[in-house]
């Protein structure tokens, strides 16, 4: 199957917990995108991490990138209810294609 | 903020009919993409374009055509719509291919009956 064709994974946590989502990709890339999609809307970028960064933070979000293992992770510290959304990673595959991973549906409960 | 506008926002089509989904961006971006999203799944790339008057096949191009008549406009055409093409379709644009953020439209919900 194609990368990203699988069903969304589901994660359910309590408010205040930390959570990490992982992304493994098979093609060479120097940039990994992380997007958030709220219900009924298009995806919106939350972090873009490049191969020379290894780690990038934005508020309570932290992304890592390991090009040797072709993997990336997105962590949310002290999750809030408003973090409830679907999260995707995406990579550029060369030739200007950008493909998405299968995604994680995160539910944060009070 | 970069803007990508899709039309229509939703559409009901009959099997075998022709459907055209439109996308307009005011970002001055060279790269534009069409993705489909099925309920409970991720986004799959249908077609993309990096310059006007040229389109490229993505991962699932069968049953779809694309047209890029200008830098601002990118259309997705279903010549013979089928039930299996019921999905939400997203258009996106970017300035840097896979190296920069994608800006997405709100999506078009297509139902083929």
Short mmCIF file of C-alpha atoms in Angstrom, two decimals:
data_model
loop_
_atom_site.label_atom_id
_atom_site.label_comp_id
_atom_site.label_asym_id
_atom_site.label_seq_id
_atom_site.Cartn_x
_atom_site.Cartn_y
_atom_site.Cartn_z
CA UNK A 1 0.00 0.00 0.00
CA UNK A 2 1.05 3.58 -0.38
CA UNK A 3 2.51 5.52 2.47
CA UNK A 4 -0.34 7.19 4.30
CA UNK A 5 -3.05 4.92 2.93
CA UNK A 6 -3.73 3.22 6.25
CA UNK A 7 -6.46 4.23 8.66
CA UNK A 8 -5.81 7.04 11.04
CA UNK A 9 -4.29 5.91 14.33
CA UNK A 10 -6.21 6.99 17.39
CA UNK A 11 -4.75 8.33 20.63
CA UNK A 12 -6.79 9.33 23.66
CA UNK A 13 -5.22 11.13 26.62
CA UNK A 14 -6.17 13.29 29.56
CA UNK A 15 -5.55 17.00 29.73
CA UNK A 16 -2.13 17.76 31.15
CA UNK A 17 -0.48 14.60 29.81
CA UNK A 18 2.38 14.58 27.36
CA UNK A 19 2.03 12.76 24.05
CA UNK A 20 4.37 11.79 21.23
CA UNK A 21 3.46 10.86 17.67
CA UNK A 22 5.94 9.15 15.39
CA UNK A 23 6.53 9.23 11.67
CA UNK A 24 8.71 6.90 9.63
CA UNK A 25 9.29 7.56 5.97
CA UNK A 26 10.96 5.57 3.21
CA UNK A 27 12.27 8.22 0.88
CA UNK A 28 15.20 10.59 1.17
CA UNK A 29 14.14 13.99 2.36
CA UNK A 30 15.73 16.98 4.03
CA UNK A 31 12.49 18.41 5.37
CA UNK A 32 9.62 16.93 7.40
CA UNK A 33 6.38 18.82 7.74
CA UNK A 34 3.92 18.39 10.60
CA UNK A 35 0.34 19.48 10.00
CA UNK A 36 -2.71 19.73 12.16
CA UNK A 37 -6.20 19.25 10.76
CA UNK A 38 -9.27 20.40 12.64
CA UNK A 39 -12.63 18.91 11.83
CA UNK A 40 -14.02 20.20 8.56
CA UNK A 41 -10.93 22.18 7.64
CA UNK A 42 -7.79 21.81 5.57
CA UNK A 43 -4.48 20.87 7.21
CA UNK A 44 -2.38 23.70 8.63
CA UNK A 45 1.36 23.58 9.20
CA UNK A 46 2.45 23.54 12.83
CA UNK A 47 6.16 22.72 12.51
CA UNK A 48 8.54 22.30 9.60
CA UNK A 49 11.87 20.74 10.55
CA UNK A 50 14.92 20.54 8.33
CA UNK A 51 17.75 18.01 8.38
CA UNK A 52 20.19 20.49 9.89
CA UNK A 53 17.91 21.15 12.87
CA UNK A 54 17.35 17.70 14.47
CA UNK A 55 14.97 19.34 16.94
CA UNK A 56 12.58 22.26 16.70
CA UNK A 57 10.21 23.75 19.25
CA UNK A 58 7.13 25.90 18.98
CA UNK A 59 5.40 26.61 22.25
CA UNK A 60 4.33 23.26 23.72
CA UNK A 61 5.23 21.44 20.50
CA UNK A 62 8.56 19.76 19.86
CA UNK A 63 9.57 18.00 16.65
CA UNK A 64 12.62 15.85 16.13
CA UNK A 65 14.20 14.55 12.96
CA UNK A 66 16.64 11.67 12.53
CA UNK A 67 17.61 11.43 8.89
CA UNK A 68 19.75 8.33 9.48
CA UNK A 69 16.71 6.31 10.59
CA UNK A 70 14.31 8.29 8.41
CA UNK A 71 12.03 9.10 11.28
CA UNK A 72 10.50 12.12 12.92
CA UNK A 73 8.41 12.70 16.02
CA UNK A 74 6.03 15.34 17.26
CA UNK A 75 5.57 15.80 20.98
CA UNK A 76 2.98 17.88 22.79
CA UNK A 77 3.72 18.84 26.36
CA UNK A 78 0.85 19.22 28.83
CA UNK A 79 -1.82 18.64 26.22
CA UNK A 80 -4.93 20.78 26.32
CA UNK A 81 -8.43 20.04 25.04
CA UNK A 82 -7.82 22.42 22.16
CA UNK A 83 -5.03 20.13 20.96
CA UNK A 84 -7.71 17.66 19.88
CA UNK A 85 -7.21 17.27 16.13
CA UNK A 86 -5.70 15.01 13.50
CA UNK A 87 -1.92 15.30 13.08
CA UNK A 88 -0.01 14.37 9.93
CA UNK A 89 3.59 14.28 8.92
CA UNK A 90 4.54 14.90 5.31
CA UNK A 91 7.74 14.75 3.29
CA UNK A 92 8.93 16.02 -0.02
CA UNK A 93 9.99 13.08 -2.15
CA UNK A 94 11.90 14.87 -4.86
CA UNK A 95 10.48 16.13 -8.12
CA UNK A 96 8.31 18.47 -6.05
CA UNK A 97 5.96 15.74 -4.76
CA UNK A 98 4.79 16.11 -1.18
CA UNK A 99 3.24 13.02 0.36
CA UNK A 100 1.50 12.55 3.68
CA UNK A 101 1.74 9.86 6.32
CA UNK A 102 -1.29 8.08 7.68
CA UNK A 103 -1.94 10.48 10.54
CA UNK A 104 -2.99 10.31 14.17
CA UNK A 105 -6.36 11.34 15.57
CA UNK A 106 -5.64 12.82 18.99
CA UNK A 107 -8.41 13.24 21.54
CA UNK A 108 -7.61 15.19 24.69
CA UNK A 109 -10.23 14.87 27.40
CA UNK A 110 -10.71 17.17 30.41
CA UNK B 1 -1.70 35.11 5.21
CA UNK B 2 -1.54 33.09 2.03
CA UNK B 3 -4.89 32.31 0.50
CA UNK B 4 -6.13 29.23 -1.35
CA UNK B 5 -9.77 29.23 -2.39
CA UNK B 6 -11.61 26.14 -3.57
CA UNK B 7 -14.94 25.99 -5.31
CA UNK B 8 -17.47 24.62 -4.88
CA UNK B 9 -17.37 23.86 -1.14
CA UNK B 10 -19.56 20.84 -1.73
CA UNK B 11 -21.03 19.08 -4.72
CA UNK B 12 -23.33 16.19 -5.47
CA UNK B 13 -22.67 14.50 -8.79
CA UNK B 14 -24.22 11.61 -10.66
CA UNK B 15 -22.28 8.53 -11.66
CA UNK B 16 -20.86 8.98 -15.13
CA UNK B 17 -21.14 12.74 -15.07
CA UNK B 18 -18.33 15.24 -15.45
CA UNK B 19 -17.10 17.14 -12.40
CA UNK B 20 -14.69 20.05 -12.26
CA UNK B 21 -13.19 21.23 -8.99
CA UNK B 22 -11.48 24.59 -9.02
CA UNK B 23 -8.66 26.07 -6.98
CA UNK B 24 -7.38 29.65 -6.97
CA UNK B 25 -4.39 30.96 -5.04
CA UNK B 26 -3.25 34.51 -4.49
CA UNK B 27 0.13 33.51 -3.02
CA UNK B 28 2.19 33.84 -6.18
CA UNK B 29 3.27 30.23 -5.61
CA UNK B 30 4.63 28.07 -8.39
CA UNK B 31 3.63 24.71 -6.90
CA UNK B 32 0.06 23.49 -6.56
CA UNK B 33 -1.35 20.14 -5.47
CA UNK B 34 -4.59 18.17 -5.40
CA UNK B 35 -5.17 15.63 -2.62
CA UNK B 36 -8.12 13.47 -1.73
CA UNK B 37 -9.07 12.44 1.76
CA UNK B 38 -11.41 9.59 2.50
CA UNK B 39 -13.18 9.44 5.83
CA UNK B 40 -10.83 8.21 8.53
CA UNK B 41 -7.80 8.30 6.27
CA UNK B 42 -4.92 10.53 5.35
CA UNK B 43 -4.31 12.64 2.26
CA UNK B 44 -3.31 11.03 -1.01
CA UNK B 45 -1.72 12.97 -3.84
CA UNK B 46 -3.65 12.96 -7.13
CA UNK B 47 -1.92 15.53 -9.35
CA UNK B 48 0.46 18.41 -8.89
CA UNK B 49 2.00 21.19 -10.93
CA UNK B 50 5.14 23.29 -10.66
CA UNK B 51 4.49 25.65 -13.57
CA UNK B 52 1.56 26.92 -15.57
CA UNK B 53 0.45 24.75 -18.52
CA UNK B 54 2.10 21.67 -17.03
CA UNK B 55 0.82 19.00 -14.66
CA UNK B 56 2.30 15.86 -13.13
CA UNK B 57 0.74 12.64 -11.92
CA UNK B 58 0.74 11.95 -8.22
CA UNK B 59 0.21 8.61 -6.50
CA UNK B 60 -3.45 8.05 -7.46
CA UNK B 61 -4.05 9.80 -10.82
CA UNK B 62 -6.37 7.21 -12.40
CA UNK B 63 -9.80 8.66 -13.14
CA UNK B 64 -8.61 12.26 -12.73
CA UNK B 65 -7.22 14.93 -14.99
CA UNK B 66 -5.68 18.22 -13.97
CA UNK B 67 -5.34 21.57 -15.67
CA UNK B 68 -3.11 24.52 -14.77
CA UNK B 69 -4.04 27.33 -17.19
CA UNK B 70 -2.29 30.01 -15.12
CA UNK B 71 -0.08 30.31 -12.07
CA UNK B 72 -3.12 31.13 -9.93
CA UNK B 73 -5.54 28.43 -11.08
CA UNK B 74 -5.44 24.67 -10.84
CA UNK B 75 -8.44 22.47 -11.68
CA UNK B 76 -9.20 18.82 -11.04
CA UNK B 77 -11.45 17.13 -13.58
CA UNK B 78 -13.38 13.91 -13.20
CA UNK B 79 -14.51 13.04 -16.72
CA UNK B 80 -16.68 10.09 -15.65
CA UNK B 81 -17.40 10.36 -11.95
CA UNK B 82 -17.71 7.09 -10.05
CA UNK B 83 -19.00 6.16 -6.62
CA UNK B 84 -15.43 5.44 -5.47
CA UNK B 85 -14.51 9.08 -6.03
CA UNK B 86 -16.71 10.25 -3.19
CA UNK B 87 -14.27 12.03 -0.88
CA UNK B 88 -13.08 15.41 0.30
CA UNK B 89 -10.65 17.07 -2.09
CA UNK B 90 -8.02 19.54 -0.95
CA UNK B 91 -5.97 21.92 -3.02
CA UNK B 92 -2.68 23.31 -1.73
CA UNK B 93 0.02 25.67 -2.88
CA UNK B 94 3.61 26.29 -1.85
CA UNK B 95 6.58 28.38 -2.86
CA UNK B 96 9.19 25.67 -2.51
CA UNK B 97 8.04 22.25 -3.65
CA UNK B 98 8.58 19.84 -0.76
CA UNK B 99 10.83 22.18 1.16
CA UNK B 100 8.34 24.77 2.31
CA UNK B 101 4.96 24.75 3.96
CA UNK B 102 1.83 23.90 2.05
CA UNK B 103 -1.14 26.26 2.27
CA UNK B 104 -4.44 24.41 1.98
CA UNK B 105 -7.89 25.40 0.91
CA UNK B 106 -10.95 24.48 2.95
CA UNK B 107 -11.69 21.46 0.81
CA UNK B 108 -14.49 20.36 -1.51
CA UNK B 109 -16.78 17.61 -0.30
CA UNK B 110 -17.79 15.55 -3.32
CA UNK B 111 -20.57 13.00 -3.17
CA UNK B 112 -21.10 10.81 -6.24
CA UNK B 113 -24.47 9.09 -6.32
#
